[in-house]
C-alpha atoms as a printed R data frame, in Angstrom:
    type eleno elety resid chain resno       x       y       z
1   ATOM     1    CA   MET     A     1 -10.935 -10.568  12.658
2   ATOM     2    CA   GLU     A     2 -13.185  -7.832  14.010
3   ATOM     3    CA   SER     A     3 -15.960  -6.557  11.787
4   ATOM     4    CA   ASN     A     4 -16.165  -2.766  11.678
5   ATOM     5    CA   ILE     A     5 -19.185  -2.853   9.399
6   ATOM     6    CA   ASN     A     6 -22.036  -0.728  10.743
7   ATOM     7    CA   ASN     A     7 -25.678  -1.756  10.304
8   ATOM     8    CA   ASN     A     8 -24.773  -4.922   8.456
9   ATOM     9    CA   SER     A     9 -28.456  -5.785   8.272
10  ATOM    10    CA   ASN     A    10 -28.944  -2.901   5.838
11  ATOM    11    CA   TYR     A    11 -26.809  -4.568   3.172
12  ATOM    12    CA   SER     A    12 -29.056  -6.617   0.906
13  ATOM    13    CA   SER     A    13 -28.237  -9.364  -1.561
14  ATOM    14    CA   PRO     A    14 -29.164  -8.899  -5.239
15  ATOM    15    CA   SER     A    15 -32.292 -11.003  -4.654
16  ATOM    16    CA   GLY     A    16 -33.328  -8.817  -1.707
17  ATOM    17    CA   GLU     A    17 -32.971 -11.634   0.792
18  ATOM    18    CA   ALA     A    18 -31.688 -10.871   4.283
19  ATOM    19    CA   ARG     A    19 -29.196 -13.726   4.016
20  ATOM    20    CA   TRP     A    20 -26.699 -14.391   1.240
21  ATOM    21    CA   GLY     A    21 -26.877 -17.287  -1.182
22  ATOM    22    CA   ALA     A    22 -24.066 -18.948  -3.134
23  ATOM    23    CA   SER     A    23 -25.251 -17.244  -6.329
24  ATOM    24    CA   ASP     A    24 -24.823 -13.827  -4.735
25  ATOM    25    CA   ILE     A    25 -21.097 -14.365  -4.173
26  ATOM    26    CA   ASN     A    26 -20.386 -14.579  -7.900
27  ATOM    27    CA   ASN     A    27 -22.268 -11.438  -8.843
28  ATOM    28    CA   ASN     A    28 -20.388  -8.566  -7.235
29  ATOM    29    CA   SER     A    29 -21.779  -6.009  -9.662
30  ATOM    30    CA   ASN     A    30 -25.289  -6.449  -8.230
31  ATOM    31    CA   TYR     A    31 -24.394  -5.597  -4.643
32  ATOM    32    CA   SER     A    32 -26.020  -2.401  -3.444
33  ATOM    33    CA   SER     A    33 -25.018   0.017  -0.725
34  ATOM    34    CA   PRO     A    34 -27.411   0.757   2.172
35  ATOM    35    CA   SER     A    35 -28.708   3.761   0.260
36  ATOM    36    CA   GLY     A    36 -29.654   1.523  -2.668
37  ATOM    37    CA   GLU     A    37 -27.019   2.952  -4.988
38  ATOM    38    CA   ALA     A    38 -25.496   0.601  -7.566
39  ATOM    39    CA   ARG     A    39 -22.037   1.849  -6.681
40  ATOM    40    CA   TRP     A    40 -20.461   2.473  -3.303
41  ATOM    41    CA   GLY     A    41 -19.938   5.989  -2.054
42  ATOM    42    CA   ALA     A    42 -17.117   7.249   0.158
43  ATOM    43    CA   SER     A    43 -19.598   7.536   3.059
44  ATOM    44    CA   ASP     A    44 -20.211   3.776   2.904
45  ATOM    45    CA   PHE     A    45 -16.608   3.232   4.056
46  ATOM    46    CA   LYS     A    46 -16.605   5.808   6.863
47  ATOM    47    CA   LYS     A    47 -16.905   4.964  10.533
48  ATOM    48    CA   GLY     A    48 -16.436   6.895  13.780
49  ATOM    49    CA   GLN     A    49 -14.662  10.144  14.563
50  ATOM    50    CA   PRO     A    50 -10.882  10.097  13.878
51  ATOM    51    CA   ARG     A    51  -8.781  10.852  16.956
52  ATOM    52    CA   TRP     A    52  -5.670  12.349  15.416
53  ATOM    53    CA   CYS     A    53  -4.152  15.749  16.046
54  ATOM    54    CA   PRO     A    54  -5.671  18.555  13.944
55  ATOM    55    CA   GLY     A    55  -3.635  18.854  10.760
56  ATOM    56    CA   CYS     A    56  -2.168  15.337  10.971
57  ATOM    57    CA   GLY     A    57  -1.454  13.792   7.598
58  ATOM    58    CA   ASP     A    58  -3.498  10.752   8.611
59  ATOM    59    CA   HIS     A    59  -6.692  12.806   8.160
60  ATOM    60    CA   PHE     A    60  -5.778  13.581   4.546
61  ATOM    61    CA   PHE     A    61  -4.880   9.985   3.764
62  ATOM    62    CA   LEU     A    62  -8.033   8.569   5.362
63  ATOM    63    CA   ALA     A    63 -10.218  10.806   3.184
64  ATOM    64    CA   SER     A    64  -8.305   9.717   0.078
65  ATOM    65    CA   LEU     A    65  -8.646   6.038   1.018
66  ATOM    66    CA   HIS     A    66 -12.413   6.405   1.454
67  ATOM    67    CA   LYS     A    67 -12.626   8.055  -1.972
68  ATOM    68    CA   ALA     A    68 -10.384   5.474  -3.651
69  ATOM    69    CA   LEU     A    69 -12.321   2.532  -2.237
70  ATOM    70    CA   ALA     A    70 -15.578   4.032  -3.488
71  ATOM    71    CA   GLU     A    71 -14.114   4.392  -6.979
72  ATOM    72    CA   ILE     A    72 -12.623   0.887  -6.893
73  ATOM    73    CA   GLY     A    73 -16.064  -0.497  -6.092
74  ATOM    74    CA   VAL     A    74 -15.228  -3.483  -3.899
75  ATOM    75    CA   ALA     A    75 -17.864  -3.837  -1.181
76  ATOM    76    CA   PRO     A    76 -16.971  -3.028   2.446
77  ATOM    77    CA   TYR     A    77 -17.699  -6.650   3.436
78  ATOM    78    CA   ASP     A    78 -15.119  -7.835   0.892
79  ATOM    79    CA   THR     A    79 -12.495  -5.449   2.283
80  ATOM    80    CA   ALA     A    80 -10.196  -5.710   5.311
81  ATOM    81    CA   VAL     A    81  -7.935  -2.987   6.715
82  ATOM    82    CA   ILE     A    82  -5.134  -4.331   8.923
83  ATOM    83    CA   SER     A    83  -2.646  -2.237  10.867
84  ATOM    84    CA   GLY     A    84   0.066  -2.507  13.503
85  ATOM    85    CA   ILE     A    85   0.661  -0.020  16.326
86  ATOM    86    CA   GLY     A    86   1.126   3.742  16.031
87  ATOM    87    CA   CYS     A    87  -0.836   6.874  15.255
88  ATOM    88    CA   SER     A    88  -1.517   5.763  11.678
89  ATOM    89    CA   SER     A    89  -2.459   2.282  12.880
90  ATOM    90    CA   ARG     A    90  -5.676   3.653  14.372
91  ATOM    91    CA   LEU     A    91  -6.979   3.850  10.806
92  ATOM    92    CA   PRO     A    92  -8.977   0.562  10.811
93  ATOM    93    CA   HIS     A    93 -11.165   2.033  13.571
94  ATOM    94    CA   TYR     A    94 -12.417   4.613  11.060
95  ATOM    95    CA   MET     A    95 -13.254   2.147   8.279
96  ATOM    96    CA   ALA     A    96 -16.689   0.542   7.855
97  ATOM    97    CA   THR     A    97 -14.993  -2.635   6.642
98  ATOM    98    CA   TYR     A    98 -13.489  -5.636   8.338
99  ATOM    99    CA   GLY     A    99 -10.472  -4.492  10.295
100 ATOM   100    CA   MET     A   100  -7.823  -5.462  12.777
101 ATOM   101    CA   ASN     A   101  -5.522  -3.285  14.848
102 ATOM   102    CA   THR     A   102  -2.778  -5.840  15.514
103 ATOM   103    CA   ILE     A   103   0.448  -5.716  17.520
104 ATOM   104    CA   HIS     A   104   3.567  -3.689  16.831
105 ATOM   105    CA   GLY     A   105   5.197  -4.516  13.508
106 ATOM   106    CA   ARG     A   106   3.012  -7.523  12.753
107 ATOM   107    CA   ALA     A   107   0.481  -6.044  10.339
108 ATOM   108    CA   ALA     A   108   2.074  -7.723   7.308
109 ATOM   109    CA   ALA     A   109   2.116 -11.100   9.048
110 ATOM   110    CA   ILE     A   110  -1.575 -10.902   9.994
111 ATOM   111    CA   ALA     A   111  -2.474  -9.570   6.546
112 ATOM   112    CA   THR     A   112  -0.621 -12.469   4.926
113 ATOM   113    CA   GLY     A   113  -2.602 -14.998   6.924
114 ATOM   114    CA   ALA     A   114  -5.900 -13.288   6.155
115 ATOM   115    CA   LYS     A   115  -5.208 -13.174   2.411
116 ATOM   116    CA   VAL     A   116  -4.095 -16.797   2.182
117 ATOM   117    CA   ALA     A   117  -7.042 -17.995   4.286
118 ATOM   118    CA   ASN     A   118  -9.585 -15.894   2.384
119 ATOM   119    CA   PRO     A   119  -8.253 -14.875  -1.061
120 ATOM   120    CA   ARG     A   120 -11.564 -13.179  -1.873
121 ATOM   121    CA   LEU     A   121 -10.750 -10.373   0.564
122 ATOM   122    CA   THR     A   122  -9.155  -7.179  -0.698
123 ATOM   123    CA   ILE     A   123  -6.645  -6.319   2.007
124 ATOM   124    CA   TRP     A   124  -5.171  -2.917   2.823
125 ATOM   125    CA   GLN     A   125  -2.270  -3.113   5.258
126 ATOM   126    CA   VAL     A   126  -1.484   0.191   6.948
127 ATOM   127    CA   SER     A   127   1.752   0.932   8.833
128 ATOM   128    CA   GLY     A   128   3.839   3.917   9.825
129 ATOM   129    CA   ASP     A   129   7.560   4.184   9.118
130 ATOM   130    CA   GLY     A   130   8.416   3.002  12.640
131 ATOM   131    CA   ASP     A   131   5.878   0.190  12.827
132 ATOM   132    CA   GLY     A   132   6.507  -0.962   9.266
133 ATOM   133    CA   LEU     A   133  10.266  -0.616   8.861
134 ATOM   134    CA   ALA     A   134  11.717  -1.085  12.379
135 ATOM   135    CA   ILE     A   135  10.101  -3.898  14.335
136 ATOM   136    CA   GLY     A   136   8.060  -4.759  11.216
137 ATOM   137    CA   GLY     A   137  10.930  -4.518   8.739
138 ATOM   138    CA   ASN     A   138  11.420  -8.269   8.485
139 ATOM   139    CA   HIS     A   139   7.750  -8.838   7.653
140 ATOM   140    CA   PHE     A   140   7.881  -5.953   5.168
141 ATOM   141    CA   ILE     A   141  10.716  -7.409   3.100
142 ATOM   142    CA   HIS     A   142   9.340 -10.958   3.114
143 ATOM   143    CA   ALA     A   143   5.833  -9.873   2.112
144 ATOM   144    CA   ASN     A   144   7.473  -8.176  -0.867
145 ATOM   145    CA   ARG     A   145   9.741 -11.126  -1.610
146 ATOM   146    CA   ARG     A   146   6.840 -13.579  -1.521
147 ATOM   147    CA   ASN     A   147   4.704 -11.195  -3.589
148 ATOM   148    CA   ILE     A   148   1.560 -11.657  -1.520
149 ATOM   149    CA   ASP     A   149  -1.467  -9.862  -2.940
150 ATOM   150    CA   LEU     A   150  -1.567  -7.091  -0.339
151 ATOM   151    CA   ASN     A   151  -1.960  -3.337  -0.684
152 ATOM   152    CA   MET     A   152   0.786  -2.171   1.695
153 ATOM   153    CA   ILE     A   153   0.475   1.468   2.755
154 ATOM   154    CA   LEU     A   154   3.513   3.063   4.413
155 ATOM   155    CA   LEU     A   155   2.634   6.406   6.023
156 ATOM   156    CA   ASN     A   156   6.026   8.059   6.318
157 ATOM   157    CA   ASN     A   157   6.395  11.069   8.636
158 ATOM   158    CA   ARG     A   158   9.987  10.212   9.665
159 ATOM   159    CA   ILE     A   159   9.168  10.082  13.392
160 ATOM   160    CA   TYR     A   160   7.615   7.967  16.145
161 ATOM   161    CA   GLY     A   161   4.554  10.055  16.955
162 ATOM   162    CA   LEU     A   162   2.512   7.880  19.317
163 ATOM   163    CA   THR     A   163   5.465   7.460  21.701
164 ATOM   164    CA   LYS     A   164   6.055  11.216  21.612
165 ATOM   165    CA   GLY     A   165   8.872  12.012  19.234
166 ATOM   166    CA   GLN     A   166  11.715   9.509  18.845
167 ATOM   167    CA   TYR     A   167  13.615   9.245  15.577
168 ATOM   168    CA   SER     A   168  12.501   6.459  13.222
169 ATOM   169    CA   PRO     A   169  14.194   4.296  10.562
170 ATOM   170    CA   THR     A   170  13.443   6.992   7.952
171 ATOM   171    CA   SER     A   171  14.676  10.001   9.951
172 ATOM   172    CA   PRO     A   172  17.607  11.698   8.173
173 ATOM   173    CA   ARG     A   173  21.164  11.626   9.505
174 ATOM   174    CA   GLY     A   174  21.665  14.372  12.100
175 ATOM   175    CA   PHE     A   175  17.973  14.516  13.002
176 ATOM   176    CA   VAL     A   176  17.445  15.871  16.532
177 ATOM   177    CA   SER     A   177  14.728  14.173  18.568
178 ATOM   178    CA   LYS     A   178  13.994  13.057  22.122
179 ATOM   179    CA   SER     A   179  15.968   9.875  21.532
180 ATOM   180    CA   SER     A   180  18.744  11.642  19.582
181 ATOM   181    CA   PRO     A   181  19.267  15.004  21.373
182 ATOM   182    CA   TYR     A   182  22.592  15.569  19.597
183 ATOM   183    CA   GLY     A   183  21.428  14.286  16.213
184 ATOM   184    CA   THR     A   184  21.279  10.768  14.779
185 ATOM   185    CA   VAL     A   185  24.554   9.224  13.636
186 ATOM   186    CA   GLU     A   186  23.017   6.756  11.196
187 ATOM   187    CA   ASP     A   187  21.642   6.827   7.681
188 ATOM   188    CA   PRO     A   188  17.926   6.180   7.128
189 ATOM   189    CA   PHE     A   189  16.110   3.501   5.216
190 ATOM   190    CA   ARG     A   190  14.737   4.572   1.867
191 ATOM   191    CA   PRO     A   191  11.439   2.626   1.565
192 ATOM   192    CA   ALA     A   192  11.791   2.308  -2.222
193 ATOM   193    CA   GLU     A   193  15.313   0.940  -1.930
194 ATOM   194    CA   LEU     A   194  14.177  -1.602   0.650
195 ATOM   195    CA   CYS     A   195  11.209  -2.640  -1.503
196 ATOM   196    CA   PHE     A   196  13.342  -3.039  -4.629
197 ATOM   197    CA   GLY     A   197  16.039  -4.887  -2.691
198 ATOM   198    CA   ALA     A   198  13.410  -7.394  -1.562
199 ATOM   199    CA   ARG     A   199  12.548  -7.954  -5.247
200 ATOM   200    CA   GLY     A   200   9.324  -5.975  -4.962
201 ATOM   201    CA   HIS     A   201   7.192  -5.633  -8.076
202 ATOM   202    CA   PHE     A   202   5.150  -2.525  -7.268
203 ATOM   203    CA   PHE     A   203   6.166   0.756  -5.708
204 ATOM   204    CA   ALA     A   204   4.328   4.072  -5.790
205 ATOM   205    CA   ARG     A   205   4.582   7.338  -3.888
206 ATOM   206    CA   ALA     A   206   2.163  10.154  -3.107
207 ATOM   207    CA   VAL     A   207   1.833  13.124  -0.767
208 ATOM   208    CA   ALA     A   208  -0.957  12.970   1.812
209 ATOM   209    CA   THR     A   209  -2.247  16.451   0.943
210 ATOM   210    CA   ASP     A   210  -2.477  15.556  -2.761
211 ATOM   211    CA   THR     A   211  -5.874  13.836  -2.918
212 ATOM   212    CA   ALA     A   212  -5.862  13.203  -6.666
213 ATOM   213    CA   GLY     A   213  -2.337  11.793  -6.616
214 ATOM   214    CA   THR     A   214  -3.049   9.590  -3.598
215 ATOM   215    CA   VAL     A   215  -6.277   8.192  -5.042
216 ATOM   216    CA   GLU     A   216  -4.479   7.465  -8.317
217 ATOM   217    CA   VAL     A   217  -1.749   5.359  -6.704
218 ATOM   218    CA   LEU     A   218  -4.209   3.554  -4.416
219 ATOM   219    CA   LYS     A   219  -6.305   2.513  -7.399
220 ATOM   220    CA   ALA     A   220  -3.183   1.359  -9.237
221 ATOM   221    CA   ALA     A   221  -2.113  -0.633  -6.172
222 ATOM   222    CA   TYR     A   222  -5.480  -2.390  -6.130
223 ATOM   223    CA   GLU     A   223  -5.242  -3.248  -9.837
224 ATOM   224    CA   HIS     A   224  -1.768  -4.762  -9.362
225 ATOM   225    CA   LYS     A   225  -1.859  -8.431  -8.395
226 ATOM   226    CA   GLY     A   226   0.848  -8.967  -5.807
227 ATOM   227    CA   ALA     A   227   2.479  -6.910  -3.070
228 ATOM   228    CA   SER     A   228   1.852  -3.225  -3.774
229 ATOM   229    CA   VAL     A   229   3.833  -0.735  -1.691
230 ATOM   230    CA   CYS     A   230   2.547   2.851  -1.547
231 ATOM   231    CA   GLU     A   231   4.716   5.329   0.350
232 ATOM   232    CA   ILE     A   232   2.642   8.284   1.544
233 ATOM   233    CA   LEU     A   233   4.651  11.361   2.547
234 ATOM   234    CA   GLN     A   234   3.046  13.240   5.421
235 ATOM   235    CA   ASN     A   235   3.922  15.650   8.226
236 ATOM   236    CA   CYS     A   236   3.580  15.035  11.954
237 ATOM   237    CA   VAL     A   237   2.384  18.451  13.057
238 ATOM   238    CA   ILE     A   238   3.502  17.921  16.660
239 ATOM   239    CA   PHE     A   239   6.903  16.230  16.523
240 ATOM   240    CA   ASN     A   240   8.140  16.613  12.927
241 ATOM   241    CA   ASN     A   241   6.171  19.369  11.284
242 ATOM   242    CA   GLY     A   242   7.448  20.457   7.895
243 ATOM   243    CA   THR     A   243   9.474  17.325   7.120
244 ATOM   244    CA   HIS     A   244   7.878  17.115   3.648
245 ATOM   245    CA   ASP     A   245   7.166  20.828   3.162
246 ATOM   246    CA   LEU     A   246   8.926  20.932  -0.224
247 ATOM   247    CA   VAL     A   247   6.080  18.906  -1.756
248 ATOM   248    CA   TYR     A   248   3.250  19.430   0.758
249 ATOM   249    CA   THR     A   249   1.549  22.170  -1.262
250 ATOM   250    CA   LYS     A   250   0.449  22.239  -4.886
251 ATOM   251    CA   GLU     A   251   2.904  25.035  -5.611
252 ATOM   252    CA   GLY     A   252   5.705  23.120  -3.925
253 ATOM   253    CA   ARG     A   253   5.012  20.022  -6.002
254 ATOM   254    CA   LYS     A   254   5.170  22.046  -9.218
255 ATOM   255    CA   LYS     A   255   8.706  23.099  -8.326
256 ATOM   256    CA   ASN     A   256  10.055  20.094  -6.459
257 ATOM   257    CA   ALA     A   257   8.223  17.004  -7.730
258 ATOM   258    CA   ILE     A   258   7.821  15.041 -10.937
259 ATOM   259    CA   TYR     A   259   4.690  13.008 -11.614
260 ATOM   260    CA   VAL     A   260   5.730   9.802 -13.344
261 ATOM   261    CA   ARG     A   261   3.232   7.937 -15.523
262 ATOM   262    CA   HIS     A   262   3.915   4.872 -17.607
263 ATOM   263    CA   GLY     A   263   4.563   5.697 -21.258
264 ATOM   264    CA   GLU     A   264   4.884   9.442 -20.694
265 ATOM   265    CA   LYS     A   265   7.871  11.778 -20.906
266 ATOM   266    CA   LEU     A   266   9.678  12.506 -17.647
267 ATOM   267    CA   VAL     A   267   9.101  16.259 -17.593
268 ATOM   268    CA   PHE     A   268   8.440  18.574 -14.672
269 ATOM   269    CA   GLY     A   269   8.504  22.203 -13.595
270 ATOM   270    CA   GLU     A   270   5.861  24.892 -13.384
271 ATOM   271    CA   ASN     A   271   5.599  24.827 -17.192
272 ATOM   272    CA   ASN     A   272   7.095  21.370 -17.797
273 ATOM   273    CA   GLU     A   273  10.255  23.133 -18.875
274 ATOM   274    CA   TYR     A   274  12.586  20.575 -17.298
275 ATOM   275    CA   GLY     A   275  13.152  16.927 -18.065
276 ATOM   276    CA   LEU     A   276  15.276  13.900 -17.231
277 ATOM   277    CA   VAL     A   277  17.786  12.415 -19.656
278 ATOM   278    CA   GLN     A   278  20.178   9.517 -19.356
279 ATOM   279    CA   ASP     A   279  23.641  10.412 -18.151
280 ATOM   280    CA   GLY     A   280  25.923   7.398 -18.255
281 ATOM   281    CA   PHE     A   281  24.467   4.913 -15.784
282 ATOM   282    CA   GLY     A   282  22.375   7.627 -14.130
283 ATOM   283    CA   VAL     A   283  20.026  10.480 -15.003
284 ATOM   284    CA   LYS     A   284  20.381  14.241 -14.985
285 ATOM   285    CA   VAL     A   285  18.095  17.244 -15.110
286 ATOM   286    CA   VAL     A   286  18.055  19.344 -18.284
287 ATOM   287    CA   LYS     A   287  16.104  22.371 -19.423
288 ATOM   288    CA   ILE     A   288  14.204  21.765 -22.624
289 ATOM   289    CA   GLY     A   289  15.232  24.231 -25.317
290 ATOM   290    CA   GLU     A   290  18.674  24.941 -23.888
291 ATOM   291    CA   ASN     A   291  21.962  23.523 -25.182
292 ATOM   292    CA   GLY     A   292  20.183  21.795 -28.052
293 ATOM   293    CA   VAL     A   293  17.956  19.690 -25.760
294 ATOM   294    CA   THR     A   294  14.569  18.851 -27.279
295 ATOM   295    CA   LEU     A   295  11.568  16.932 -25.994
296 ATOM   296    CA   ASP     A   296  12.751  13.951 -28.039
297 ATOM   297    CA   ASP     A   297  15.804  13.664 -25.776
298 ATOM   298    CA   ILE     A   298  13.707  13.265 -22.620
299 ATOM   299    CA   LEU     A   299  13.331   9.780 -21.153
300 ATOM   300    CA   VAL     A   300   9.975   7.994 -21.251
301 ATOM   301    CA   HIS     A   301   8.864   6.326 -18.011
302 ATOM   302    CA   ASP     A   302   8.552   2.535 -18.211
303 ATOM   303    CA   ALA     A   303   6.913   1.262 -15.016
304 ATOM   304    CA   HIS     A   304   6.557  -2.228 -16.495
305 ATOM   305    CA   CYS     A   305  10.231  -2.840 -17.214
306 ATOM   306    CA   GLN     A   306  11.504  -5.951 -15.409
307 ATOM   307    CA   ASP     A   307  14.926  -4.332 -14.930
308 ATOM   308    CA   ASN     A   308  14.439  -1.883 -12.073
309 ATOM   309    CA   THR     A   309  17.623   0.152 -12.685
310 ATOM   310    CA   LEU     A   310  15.947   3.321 -13.976
311 ATOM   311    CA   GLN     A   311  12.942   2.901 -11.690
312 ATOM   312    CA   LEU     A   312  15.230   2.832  -8.662
313 ATOM   313    CA   LYS     A   313  17.059   5.940  -9.918
314 ATOM   314    CA   LEU     A   314  13.716   7.739 -10.079
315 ATOM   315    CA   ALA     A   315  12.600   6.519  -6.654
316 ATOM   316    CA   MET     A   316  15.849   7.639  -5.002
317 ATOM   317    CA   MET     A   317  15.881  11.206  -6.368
318 ATOM   318    CA   THR     A   318  15.848  14.024  -3.786
319 ATOM   319    CA   PRO     A   319  15.888  17.835  -3.988
320 ATOM   320    CA   GLU     A   320  19.045  17.783  -1.847
321 ATOM   321    CA   ASP     A   321  20.790  16.156  -4.816
322 ATOM   322    CA   GLY     A   322  19.297  18.562  -7.323
323 ATOM   323    CA   PHE     A   323  16.445  16.311  -8.455
324 ATOM   324    CA   PRO     A   324  12.669  16.435  -8.080
325 ATOM   325    CA   ILE     A   325  10.873  13.902  -5.860
326 ATOM   326    CA   ALA     A   326   9.187  11.234  -7.987
327 ATOM   327    CA   LEU     A   327   5.455  10.823  -7.347
328 ATOM   328    CA   GLY     A   328   3.126   8.276  -8.909
329 ATOM   329    CA   VAL     A   329   3.560   4.637  -9.891
330 ATOM   330    CA   ILE     A   330   7.303   4.081 -10.239
331 ATOM   331    CA   ARG     A   331   7.329   0.295 -10.655
332 ATOM   332    CA   ASP     A   332   4.465  -2.020 -11.685
333 ATOM   333    CA   VAL     A   333   5.587  -5.437 -12.924
334 ATOM   334    CA   GLU     A   334   3.565  -8.645 -13.148
335 ATOM   335    CA   ALA     A   335   4.772 -11.752 -11.307
336 ATOM   336    CA   PRO     A   336   3.245 -14.881  -9.713
337 ATOM   337    CA   THR     A   337   1.627 -14.243  -6.343
338 ATOM   338    CA   TYR     A   338   2.231 -16.296  -3.228
339 ATOM   339    CA   ASP     A   339  -1.419 -16.672  -2.242
340 ATOM   340    CA   ALA     A   340  -2.499 -17.862  -5.694
341 ATOM   341    CA   ALA     A   341   0.418 -20.303  -5.852
342 ATOM   342    CA   VAL     A   342  -0.481 -21.778  -2.452
343 ATOM   343    CA   HIS     A   343  -4.070 -22.474  -3.502
344 ATOM   344    CA   GLU     A   344  -2.968 -23.880  -6.860
345 ATOM   345    CA   GLN     A   345  -0.582 -26.215  -5.054
346 ATOM   346    CA   ILE     A   346  -3.288 -27.363  -2.638
347 ATOM   347    CA   ALA     A   347  -5.639 -28.118  -5.549
348 ATOM   348    CA   GLU     A   348  -2.927 -29.978  -7.470
349 ATOM   349    CA   VAL     A   349  -1.892 -32.121  -4.499
350 ATOM   350    CA   SER     A   350  -5.507 -32.774  -3.485
351 ATOM   351    CA   ALA     A   351  -6.339 -34.039  -6.972
352 ATOM   352    CA   GLN     A   352  -3.592 -36.651  -6.686
353 ATOM   353    CA   LYS     A   353  -4.734 -37.938  -3.303
354 ATOM   354    CA   LYS     A   354  -7.197 -40.774  -2.749
355 ATOM   355    CA   TYR     A   355  -8.723 -38.908   0.166
356 ATOM   356    CA   HIS     A   356 -10.133 -35.388   0.419
357 ATOM   357    CA   ASN     A   357 -11.354 -35.244   4.003
358 ATOM   358    CA   PHE     A   358 -10.617 -36.857   7.360
359 ATOM   359    CA   THR     A   359 -13.145 -39.673   6.949
360 ATOM   360    CA   GLU     A   360 -11.695 -40.674   3.587
361 ATOM   361    CA   LEU     A   361  -8.211 -40.537   5.113
362 ATOM   362    CA   LEU     A   362  -9.212 -43.070   7.764
363 ATOM   363    CA   GLU     A   363 -10.684 -45.333   5.124
364 ATOM   364    CA   THR     A   364  -7.389 -45.524   3.215
365 ATOM   365    CA   ASN     A   365  -6.000 -47.817   5.947
366 ATOM   366    CA   ASP     A   366  -7.200 -51.153   7.335
367 ATOM   367    CA   ILE     A   367 -10.487 -50.757   9.152
368 ATOM   368    CA   TRP     A   368 -11.964 -53.047  11.755
369 ATOM   369    CA   GLU     A   369 -14.977 -52.855  13.962
370 ATOM   370    CA   VAL     A   370 -14.945 -53.786  17.637
371 ATOM   371    CA   LYS     A   371 -18.219 -55.106  19.046
């Protein structure tokens, strides 16, 4: 894995030594940034000059990721950013962490190997909707099914941008593009539906232009142990500009989005005048104060519920169906992680063996010496 860390020699151990000792590894809180600060700043994670089109949603997300990582506090040398191929997959080049720009659709596979080999690493896997859900769709569902401790970022602009404007797995039916000049004749993937169908335990959504909302879900993804999927809605200003315009501005989000937070009422609107109530096996929008509806009737969000029925309803809401778009942490449920289970199994099996290295293995059989 390539190291993107700049001026590594400037990072000092708690003891001030140029090299690291075993005692330093267990004392993360004492690590200092190059500037000598006790905590890391966003600038400590920045590297290079981003080469994206002006106005691209990737710029907004990159700034939010830098800010979130600084607030999380994990050192750059304990962090790896792994991507596939696409415009968004250039992101590791702009991170002063370990990073790898892999091959098309294989980011989750490489990230899985890195996490299992080095569980100490905090891994951020970055993919676009084409890279992550088309050629990488198989890896996406199995990383969720296995519940590997990865922070999986899906930057969704509903288009292939790097290859100049073909429709992607998330492009809506009828979408006109260079590869569908008369409109697509297929229905798109919904990332949340795919995640839930793969028995995913964490799903969150944010809008690239909403820094506070993006940082909030990134921090929640880090805190969750297991596969954490964060869908980031963003525009491609060249080939699919305006695809998320309904929620791309603060004013738009007040009208067309609902911020969901565990334990809080599901209310939205410019003055929180609307809410969601149960309607049979589904939900419906009501106006608080009309037709006898009170705040007590409004549903409370439960992100930790094992049953994902209501969480999926929230994740699938669209303005086209008369609902707001759900933003925030929609599902966050604890479950055993693949990487931890692998290491526990290795330790358990090793403890039962008479040998623990190759030399001891040889000595378990008959040995003779030829002179």
